[in-house]
Coordinates of C-alpha atoms and ligand atoms in Angstrom, one line a residue:
Chain A
M1 CA -40.2 -9.3 47.8
K2 CA -41.2 -13.0 47.5
P3 CA -43.0 -15.0 50.2
A4 CA -41.1 -17.6 52.2
P5 CA -42.3 -21.2 51.5
F6 CA -45.5 -22.5 52.9
D7 CA -47.8 -25.5 52.5
Y8 CA -51.1 -24.5 50.7
L9 CA -54.4 -26.0 51.6
R10 CA -57.5 -25.3 49.5
A11 CA -60.4 -25.7 51.9
A12 CA -63.5 -27.1 50.1
S13 CA -65.8 -26.6 53.1
L14 CA -66.0 -24.8 56.4
D15 CA -65.1 -28.1 58.1
D16 CA -61.9 -28.4 56.1
A17 CA -60.8 -24.9 57.2
L18 CA -61.7 -25.5 60.8
D19 CA -59.9 -28.9 60.9
A20 CA -56.8 -27.4 59.4
L21 CA -56.9 -24.5 61.9
R22 CA -57.2 -27.0 64.8
Q23 CA -54.3 -29.0 63.4
Y24 CA -51.9 -26.2 62.7
G25 CA -53.0 -23.4 65.1
P26 CA -50.6 -20.5 65.2
E27 CA -48.5 -22.0 62.4
A28 CA -51.4 -21.4 59.9
R29 CA -52.9 -18.4 58.4
L30 CA -56.2 -18.2 56.5
I31 CA -56.0 -16.5 53.1
A32 CA -59.2 -14.8 51.8
G33 CA -58.8 -11.9 49.3
G34 CA -55.1 -11.7 50.0
Q35 CA -55.1 -7.9 49.7
S36 CA -53.5 -7.4 53.2
L37 CA -51.9 -10.8 53.7
M38 CA -50.0 -11.0 50.4
P39 CA -48.1 -7.7 50.8
M40 CA -47.1 -9.0 54.3
L41 CA -46.0 -12.3 52.8
N42 CA -44.2 -10.6 50.0
M43 CA -42.3 -8.4 52.5
R44 CA -41.8 -11.4 54.8
L45 CA -43.4 -9.6 57.7
T46 CA -45.1 -12.9 58.3
K47 CA -43.9 -16.4 57.5
P48 CA -46.7 -18.9 58.2
A49 CA -45.9 -22.6 57.6
V50 CA -49.4 -23.3 56.2
L51 CA -51.8 -21.2 54.2
I52 CA -55.5 -22.2 54.2
D53 CA -57.4 -20.7 51.2
V54 CA -61.1 -20.1 52.2
M55 CA -62.3 -18.6 48.9
R56 CA -63.4 -21.9 47.4
I57 CA -65.9 -22.6 50.2
T58 CA -69.2 -22.1 48.3
A59 CA -71.3 -22.0 51.5
L60 CA -69.7 -18.8 52.6
K61 CA -70.5 -16.7 49.5
E62 CA -74.0 -15.4 50.2
P63 CA -74.9 -12.4 52.4
R64 CA -78.2 -12.9 54.2
L65 CA -80.7 -10.9 56.2
D66 CA -81.2 -12.4 59.6
N67 CA -83.0 -11.0 62.6
G68 CA -82.5 -7.3 61.7
S69 CA -79.0 -7.7 60.6
L70 CA -77.1 -8.2 57.3
V71 CA -74.9 -11.3 57.9
I72 CA -71.8 -11.3 55.6
P73 CA -69.9 -14.6 55.5
A74 CA -66.2 -14.9 55.0
G75 CA -66.3 -15.5 51.3
V76 CA -68.0 -12.3 50.3
R77 CA -65.8 -9.9 48.4
Q78 CA -66.1 -6.1 49.0
A79 CA -67.0 -5.4 45.4
I80 CA -69.8 -8.0 45.5
L81 CA -71.4 -6.4 48.5
L82 CA -71.1 -2.9 47.1
D83 CA -73.1 -4.1 44.1
R84 CA -75.8 -5.6 46.3
P85 CA -79.2 -4.2 45.4
G86 CA -80.7 -2.3 48.3
L87 CA -77.4 -1.9 50.2
A88 CA -77.8 1.9 50.3
R89 CA -81.3 1.4 51.8
D90 CA -80.5 -1.3 54.3
L91 CA -77.0 -0.2 55.3
P92 CA -76.4 3.3 54.1
L93 CA -73.3 3.7 56.3
L94 CA -71.5 0.7 54.8
A95 CA -72.6 1.7 51.3
A96 CA -71.1 5.2 51.9
A97 CA -67.8 3.8 53.4
L98 CA -67.0 0.9 51.1
P99 CA -66.0 3.0 48.1
W100 CA -63.2 4.4 50.4
V101 CA -61.7 0.9 50.9
G102 CA -58.7 0.7 48.5
H103 CA -59.5 0.7 44.8
I104 CA -61.8 -1.2 42.4
Q105 CA -58.9 -3.6 41.8
T106 CA -58.5 -4.4 45.5
R107 CA -62.2 -4.5 46.3
A108 CA -62.6 -7.1 43.5
R109 CA -60.6 -9.5 45.6
G110 CA -60.7 -8.3 49.3
T111 CA -63.3 -9.6 51.7
L112 CA -65.1 -7.8 54.5
C113 CA -64.3 -10.5 57.0
G114 CA -60.6 -10.4 56.0
S115 CA -60.6 -6.6 56.8
V116 CA -62.1 -7.3 60.2
A117 CA -59.6 -10.1 60.9
H118 CA -56.7 -7.9 59.8
A119 CA -57.9 -5.1 62.2
D120 CA -56.0 -2.1 60.8
P121 CA -57.0 0.8 63.1
S122 CA -57.7 3.0 60.0
A123 CA -59.8 0.5 58.1
E124 CA -63.4 1.5 57.2
I125 CA -65.1 -1.9 57.4
P126 CA -64.2 -2.5 61.1
L127 CA -65.1 1.2 61.8
C128 CA -68.6 0.8 60.5
L129 CA -69.0 -2.4 62.5
V130 CA -68.1 -0.6 65.7
A131 CA -70.3 2.4 64.8
L132 CA -73.4 0.2 64.2
Q133 CA -72.6 -2.1 67.1
G134 CA -72.4 -5.2 65.0
E135 CA -71.1 -8.7 65.8
I136 CA -68.4 -11.0 64.8
H137 CA -69.4 -14.7 64.4
L138 CA -66.5 -16.9 65.3
R139 CA -66.3 -20.7 64.9
S140 CA -63.7 -23.3 65.8
R141 CA -63.8 -27.1 66.4
R142 CA -64.2 -26.2 70.1
K143 CA -67.0 -23.7 70.0
V144 CA -69.2 -21.2 68.3
R145 CA -69.4 -17.7 69.7
R146 CA -70.4 -14.2 68.9
V147 CA -68.4 -11.2 70.0
A148 CA -69.6 -7.5 70.0
A149 CA -67.5 -5.4 67.6
E150 CA -66.4 -3.1 70.5
D151 CA -64.9 -6.1 72.4
F152 CA -63.4 -7.8 69.3
F153 CA -60.7 -5.2 68.4
T154 CA -58.2 -5.2 71.2
G155 CA -55.3 -3.3 69.8
M156 CA -53.3 -2.4 66.7
M157 CA -54.0 -5.4 64.4
V158 CA -54.8 -7.5 67.4
T159 CA -58.2 -9.1 68.0
D160 CA -60.0 -11.4 70.4
R161 CA -59.9 -14.2 67.8
A162 CA -58.1 -17.4 69.0
D163 CA -55.6 -19.1 66.7
D164 CA -58.0 -22.0 65.9
E165 CA -61.0 -19.7 65.3
M166 CA -62.2 -18.5 61.9
I167 CA -64.5 -15.5 61.4
E168 CA -67.4 -17.2 59.8
A169 CA -69.3 -14.0 59.3
I170 CA -69.8 -10.5 60.4
A171 CA -73.3 -9.0 61.1
Y172 CA -74.3 -5.3 60.6
P173 CA -77.6 -4.2 62.2
L174 CA -79.8 -2.7 59.5
R175 CA -80.8 0.9 59.4
R176 CA -83.6 1.6 61.9
E177 CA -86.6 3.9 61.4
G178 CA -85.7 7.4 62.7
A179 CA -82.0 6.8 62.7
G180 CA -79.5 8.5 60.5
T181 CA -75.9 7.7 59.6
A182 CA -73.0 9.5 57.9
F183 CA -69.4 8.8 56.9
A184 CA -66.4 11.0 56.1
E185 CA -62.7 10.4 55.8
V186 CA -59.5 12.3 55.0
G187 CA -56.6 10.5 53.4
R188 CA -53.6 11.6 51.3
R189 CA -55.2 10.2 48.1
H190 CA -58.4 8.3 47.4
G191 CA -57.7 4.6 48.0
D192 CA -55.1 5.2 50.7
Y193 CA -55.8 4.2 54.3
A194 CA -57.5 7.0 56.2
I195 CA -55.6 9.4 58.3
V196 CA -58.9 9.9 60.1
A197 CA -62.2 8.3 59.3
C198 CA -65.5 9.1 61.1
A199 CA -68.8 7.2 61.2
G200 CA -71.8 8.8 62.9
V201 CA -75.1 7.4 64.0
V202 CA -77.9 9.6 65.3
D203 CA -81.2 8.4 66.6
G204 CA -83.9 9.7 69.0
S205 CA -81.9 9.1 72.1
R206 CA -78.2 9.7 71.3
M207 CA -75.4 10.7 68.9
R208 CA -72.7 8.1 68.4
L209 CA -69.4 8.8 66.8
A210 CA -66.9 6.1 65.8
V211 CA -63.3 7.2 64.8
G212 CA -60.7 5.2 62.9
G213 CA -57.0 6.1 62.3
V214 CA -56.4 7.7 65.7
A215 CA -56.4 5.2 68.5
D216 CA -54.9 1.7 68.2
R217 CA -58.4 0.4 67.2
P218 CA -61.7 1.8 65.9
T219 CA -63.3 3.6 68.9
A220 CA -66.8 4.9 69.5
R221 CA -68.4 7.2 72.0
D222 CA -72.1 8.0 72.7
F223 CA -73.2 11.6 73.4
P224 CA -76.6 12.9 74.3
H225 CA -78.0 15.3 71.7
L226 CA -75.7 18.3 71.7
D227 CA -75.0 21.2 69.5
G228 CA -73.1 24.5 69.5
S229 CA -70.2 24.8 71.9
A230 CA -71.4 21.9 74.0
L231 CA -70.8 19.6 71.0
D232 CA -67.4 21.3 70.4
D233 CA -66.4 20.6 74.0
A234 CA -67.5 17.0 73.8
L235 CA -65.7 16.3 70.6
N236 CA -62.6 18.0 71.9
A237 CA -62.6 15.8 75.0
F238 CA -63.1 12.7 72.8
A239 CA -60.3 13.8 70.4
W240 CA -57.8 14.1 73.3
D241 CA -59.0 10.8 74.9
L242 CA -58.2 8.9 71.7
G243 CA -54.5 9.4 72.4
A244 CA -53.4 10.5 68.9
G245 CA -49.8 10.1 67.9
D246 CA -47.5 11.5 65.2
D247 CA -46.6 9.5 62.2
L248 CA -45.5 10.1 58.7
H249 CA -49.0 10.8 57.5
G250 CA -49.9 13.4 60.1
T251 CA -49.2 14.9 63.5
A252 CA -51.3 14.1 66.6
R253 CA -52.5 17.7 66.6
Y254 CA -53.7 17.4 63.0
R255 CA -55.5 14.2 63.9
R256 CA -57.3 15.8 66.8
D257 CA -58.3 18.6 64.6
L258 CA -59.8 16.2 62.1
V259 CA -61.7 14.4 64.8
R260 CA -63.2 17.7 65.9
S261 CA -64.1 18.9 62.4
L262 CA -65.0 15.7 60.6
G263 CA -66.7 14.4 63.7
R264 CA -68.9 17.5 63.9
R265 CA -69.7 17.3 60.1
V266 CA -70.6 13.6 60.3
L267 CA -72.9 14.0 63.4
E268 CA -74.6 17.0 61.9
Q269 CA -75.2 15.1 58.6
A270 CA -76.4 12.0 60.4
A271 CA -78.8 14.2 62.4
K272 CA -80.2 15.6 59.2
V273 CA -80.6 12.2 57.7
A274 CA -82.4 11.1 60.9
R275 CA -84.8 14.0 60.6
G276 CA -85.4 13.2 57.0
D277 CA -83.9 16.4 55.7
T278 CA -81.5 14.6 53.4
H279 CA -80.7 11.2 52.1
Q280 CA -77.1 11.8 51.4
E281 CA -75.0 9.8 53.7
A282 CA -71.5 10.6 52.5
V283 CA -70.3 13.9 53.7
P284 CA -68.6 15.8 50.8
C285 CA -65.0 16.1 51.8
H286 CA -62.0 16.5 49.6
S287 CA -58.9 14.6 50.4
Chain B
M1 CA -58.9 -31.3 50.8
P2 CA -56.1 -30.7 48.3
Q3 CA -52.8 -30.0 50.1
L4 CA -49.8 -28.7 48.2
D5 CA -46.5 -28.9 50.0
A6 CA -44.1 -26.1 50.2
K7 CA -41.1 -27.8 48.6
G8 CA -42.7 -29.4 45.6
R9 CA -43.6 -28.1 42.2
H10 CA -47.3 -28.1 41.3
T11 CA -49.2 -27.9 38.1
V12 CA -51.8 -25.2 37.9
A13 CA -54.4 -25.3 35.1
F14 CA -56.3 -22.2 34.0
T15 CA -57.3 -20.4 30.9
L16 CA -55.0 -17.6 29.8
N17 CA -56.6 -15.3 27.2
G18 CA -59.1 -18.0 26.3
R19 CA -56.5 -20.8 25.9
E20 CA -56.2 -23.7 28.3
T21 CA -52.8 -23.4 30.0
T22 CA -50.8 -25.1 32.6
V23 CA -47.8 -23.9 34.5
E24 CA -45.5 -25.5 37.1
V25 CA -45.0 -23.4 40.2
E26 CA -44.2 -23.5 43.9
T27 CA -47.1 -22.8 46.3
R28 CA -45.5 -19.4 47.0
T29 CA -45.1 -18.4 43.3
L30 CA -46.9 -15.1 42.6
L31 CA -49.2 -15.0 39.5
T32 CA -46.9 -12.2 38.1
D33 CA -43.9 -14.6 38.2
A34 CA -45.9 -17.6 36.9
L35 CA -47.0 -15.5 33.9
R36 CA -43.7 -13.8 33.2
H37 CA -41.2 -16.5 34.1
G38 CA -43.3 -19.7 33.8
L39 CA -45.2 -18.8 30.6
G40 CA -43.0 -16.0 29.1
A41 CA -46.0 -13.7 29.0
T42 CA -44.0 -10.6 29.9
G43 CA -46.7 -8.0 29.0
T44 CA -47.8 -8.0 32.6
H45 CA -45.4 -5.7 34.4
V46 CA -44.1 -5.8 38.0
G47 CA -43.6 -2.5 39.9
C48 CA -44.0 -2.5 43.6
E49 CA -45.0 -6.1 44.5
H50 CA -47.3 -4.9 47.2
G51 CA -50.4 -3.9 45.5
V52 CA -50.1 -0.1 45.3
C53 CA -48.9 0.7 41.7
G54 CA -51.2 -1.4 39.6
A55 CA -48.6 -2.3 36.9
C56 CA -49.4 -6.0 37.4
T57 CA -53.1 -5.8 37.0
V58 CA -54.7 -8.7 35.2
S59 CA -58.3 -9.8 34.9
I60 CA -59.4 -12.9 36.9
D61 CA -62.8 -14.2 36.0
G62 CA -63.7 -10.9 34.4
V63 CA -62.6 -8.6 37.3
P64 CA -59.4 -6.6 37.5
A65 CA -57.0 -7.8 40.2
R66 CA -53.4 -7.4 41.3
A67 CA -51.4 -10.3 40.0
C68 CA -48.6 -9.6 42.6
L69 CA -51.1 -10.2 45.4
T70 CA -52.4 -13.4 43.8
L71 CA -50.8 -16.8 44.3
A72 CA -50.5 -18.7 41.1
V73 CA -52.0 -21.8 42.9
G74 CA -55.0 -19.6 43.6
V75 CA -56.1 -19.2 40.0
E76 CA -56.6 -23.0 39.4
G77 CA -59.6 -23.2 37.1
C78 CA -60.0 -19.4 36.6
A79 CA -60.1 -17.4 33.5
V80 CA -57.1 -15.0 33.4
R81 CA -56.8 -12.2 30.8
T82 CA -53.6 -10.2 30.3
V83 CA -52.6 -7.4 27.9
E84 CA -51.5 -10.1 25.4
G85 CA -55.2 -10.9 25.0
L86 CA -56.3 -7.5 23.9
A87 CA -55.1 -7.3 20.3
P88 CA -57.3 -9.2 17.8
E89 CA -54.3 -10.5 16.0
P90 CA -50.5 -10.0 16.0
G91 CA -49.7 -6.6 14.5
R92 CA -53.1 -5.1 15.1
L93 CA -54.3 -3.1 18.1
G94 CA -57.5 -3.5 20.1
V95 CA -59.9 -0.6 20.3
L96 CA -58.6 0.6 23.7
Q97 CA -55.0 0.2 22.6
A98 CA -55.6 2.2 19.4
A99 CA -57.3 5.0 21.4
F100 CA -54.3 5.0 23.8
R101 CA -52.0 5.4 20.9
R102 CA -54.1 8.2 19.2
R103 CA -54.4 10.1 22.5
H104 CA -50.8 9.8 23.6
A105 CA -52.1 8.0 26.7
L106 CA -48.7 6.4 27.3
Q107 CA -45.1 7.5 27.3
C108 CA -42.7 4.9 28.8
G109 CA -45.6 2.4 28.8
F110 CA -44.6 0.8 32.1
C111 CA -48.1 1.3 33.6
T112 CA -50.0 0.8 30.4
A113 CA -50.7 -3.0 30.4
G114 CA -52.3 -2.8 33.9
I115 CA -54.4 0.2 33.0
L116 CA -55.6 -1.3 29.8
I117 CA -56.7 -4.4 31.6
S118 CA -58.6 -2.5 34.3
L119 CA -60.4 -0.4 31.6
D120 CA -61.1 -3.5 29.5
A121 CA -62.7 -5.3 32.4
Y122 CA -64.6 -2.2 33.6
L123 CA -66.0 -1.2 30.2
A124 CA -67.3 -4.8 29.7
F125 CA -69.7 -4.3 32.6
R126 CA -70.2 -0.6 32.3
P127 CA -70.1 0.4 28.7
N128 CA -71.3 4.0 29.3
P129 CA -69.0 5.2 32.1
S130 CA -68.8 8.8 33.3
R131 CA -65.5 10.7 33.5
R132 CA -65.7 10.4 37.2
E133 CA -66.0 6.6 37.1
I134 CA -63.1 6.3 34.7
T135 CA -61.0 8.5 37.0
E136 CA -61.8 6.2 39.9
V137 CA -60.7 3.1 37.9
I138 CA -57.5 4.9 36.9
G139 CA -57.1 5.9 40.6
G140 CA -56.0 2.3 41.2
H141 CA -52.9 2.8 39.0
L142 CA -49.8 4.9 39.2
C143 CA -48.5 6.6 36.1
R144 CA -45.4 8.7 36.4
C145 CA -45.4 10.0 32.8
T146 CA -48.7 11.1 31.4
G147 CA -50.4 13.1 34.1
Y148 CA -53.5 10.8 33.6
A149 CA -55.5 13.3 31.5
P150 CA -54.8 11.7 28.1
I151 CA -55.5 8.2 29.6
I152 CA -59.0 9.4 30.7
E153 CA -59.6 10.9 27.2
A154 CA -58.5 7.7 25.5
A155 CA -60.7 5.6 27.8
L156 CA -63.8 7.7 27.1
E157 CA -63.1 7.7 23.4
A158 CA -62.7 3.9 23.3
A159 CA -65.9 3.5 25.3
A160 CA -67.8 5.6 22.8
E161 CA -66.3 3.6 19.9
L162 CA -67.1 0.3 21.5
R163 CA -70.7 1.4 22.0
G164 CA -70.9 2.4 18.3
D165 CA -71.5 6.1 19.2
I166 CA -68.5 7.2 17.1
P167 CA -67.2 5.4 14.1
A168 CA -64.0 3.4 14.3
P169 CA -61.0 5.0 12.5
S170 CA -61.2 3.4 9.1
S171 CA -57.6 2.9 8.1
P172 CA -54.5 2.0 10.1
E173 CA -53.3 5.5 9.3
A174 CA -56.3 7.0 10.9
A175 CA -55.9 4.7 13.9
H176 CA -52.3 5.8 14.2
A177 CA -52.8 9.5 13.5
Ligands
FAD301 C1 -53.4 -0.8 47.4 C2 -54.2 -1.2 48.6 C3 -55.0 -0.3 49.2 C4 -55.8 -0.6 50.3 N1 -56.5 0.4 50.9 C5 -57.3 0.1 52.0 C6 -58.1 1.1 52.6 O1 -58.2 2.2 52.2 N2 -58.9 0.7 53.7 C7 -58.9 -0.6 54.1 O2 -59.6 -0.9 55.1 N3 -58.2 -1.6 53.5 C8 -57.4 -1.3 52.5 N4 -56.6 -2.2 51.9 C9 -56.7 -3.6 52.4 C10 -58.0 -4.3 52.0 O3 -57.9 -4.2 50.6 C11 -58.1 -5.8 52.3 O4 -59.0 -6.4 51.5 C12 -58.5 -6.2 53.7 O5 -57.7 -5.5 54.6 C13 -58.2 -7.7 54.0 O6 -59.2 -8.5 53.3 P1 -58.7 -9.7 52.5 O7 -59.9 -10.5 52.2 O8 -57.9 -9.3 51.4 O9 -57.9 -10.6 53.6 P2 -56.5 -11.3 53.5 O10 -55.4 -10.4 53.0 O11 -56.6 -12.6 52.8 O12 -56.3 -11.6 55.0 C14 -56.0 -10.6 56.0 C15 -55.8 -11.2 57.4 O13 -57.0 -11.7 57.9 C16 -57.0 -13.1 58.1 N5 -58.3 -13.6 57.7 C17 -58.9 -13.4 56.5 N6 -60.1 -14.0 56.5 C18 -60.3 -14.5 57.7 C19 -61.4 -15.1 58.3 N7 -62.6 -15.4 57.7 N8 -61.3 -15.5 59.6 C20 -60.1 -15.3 60.3 N9 -59.1 -14.7 59.8 C21 -59.1 -14.3 58.5 C22 -55.8 -13.6 57.3 O14 -55.2 -14.7 57.9 C23 -54.8 -12.4 57.4 O15 -54.2 -12.4 58.6 C24 -55.8 -1.9 50.8 C25 -55.1 -2.9 50.2 C26 -54.3 -2.6 49.1 C27 -53.4 -3.6 48.4
FES302 S1 -46.6 -4.8 41.1 FE1 -48.6 -5.3 41.7 S2 -49.5 -3.5 42.3 FE2 -47.4 -2.9 41.9
FES303 S1 -46.6 5.9 30.7 FE1 -44.8 5.9 32.0 S2 -45.6 5.3 33.9 FE2 -47.4 5.6 32.7

């Protein structure tokens, strides 16, 4: 349970990190909060030759509002964002989901960008990014590009990021007038990864449901405004299309059932928020 | 940019419980091992070494963190606080520690150091926590002995005492009753 040896670089600037990524490419790993990478190093599931620590880059610490989005750079820890004044007003979905990410002790270290880079299919932070149709800002010595969240996650812990690219920031579109969001999750215990997590967005033109923990990546579908058995049928079709599998946390059938029931609760709640009937974004649900 | 090679030993400087400290480590040395083996500070325990049990929790710059998921070279310049820093002097208990003792909030004690540090850090920025908030903090720790209820009672009682809402037990006997 100890990491294999590696060289350790403490990047003082974004340029430092990008130079090192260009030089070492696939041999190198960035380390941010370490809350996913360190367990993998300890268990020797990964043995990078070089670790590049990005947490001393002072220019990457401040979230900022830009063009209708909250842009969250690589150095922002989950706990810092959760304490941001106005988060529940600007990004109620993320404010509802973040307390489900691990524990106080892991959120104190873990970053949002690290969670997106890690791309666990059950993770809440990527799920919200897909639900809200956010963007990933990538930068390398070769180029700068922005990728839509739905195109970024390409499989189980696999993303569109190239070996020499760093996630410089992620951008969540802010809550829009007349739109409502809601979040719910079921896990074995609070702080565990979700068995199924659902994020809903409802506005004047559509209902959008994003589901984590079922397919190999967070996956969203748009529906027209539906209710009653038409909504049941649509959710059932979505649940089957996600291709659930059995694992030690739950069967495929259980997961499909959670998609149908949590999905419905989340969409109904988001619709209520959109109508202004309630401000509560987190759907009460006991896990 | 500072580059530390895999094979060498490197000096890390930080403050441990308020005292300037250095320790020699490899780049891959975990903070748990730097504390326990490098500095002999064995109050911080090691359970799972992958972040789930909480036994190794220390405070880094005022916030609770898993020492087993922290590289020792990563705390260069940081303020680290461990269970050894909680007692005001050898042979006396801190307020939280005394409340744990009174309330039987530990049995084998394996989980205790980590829980004390999480609570110590939490109460510093939220002196008036609800039972629910304390439960969430404790949710980041596994305890196989107590069933958690006495831990929560002890934490609430210590918080009240630290705020001055209830008097401190006046004698060592009272503190240990
Ligand atoms: C006990 C425990 C419970 C947890 N529970 C949950 C949970 O319920 N839900 C959940 O979503 N997560 C959970 N996590 C993981 C979460 O805490 C991590 O914070 C997160 O997954 C990764 O963020 P990090 O900053 O710690 O990244 P690191 O661990 O430092 O890095 C993770 C990966 O991302 C890469 N990386 C990091 N930053 C960048 C960047 N800017 N650009 C490119 N690549 C980068 C690294 O190279 C590495 O491959 C849990 C972790 C623990 C220990
Ligand atoms: S030893 Fe660090 S969390 Fe278990
Ligand atoms: S007192 Fe034994 S594990 Fe908590």
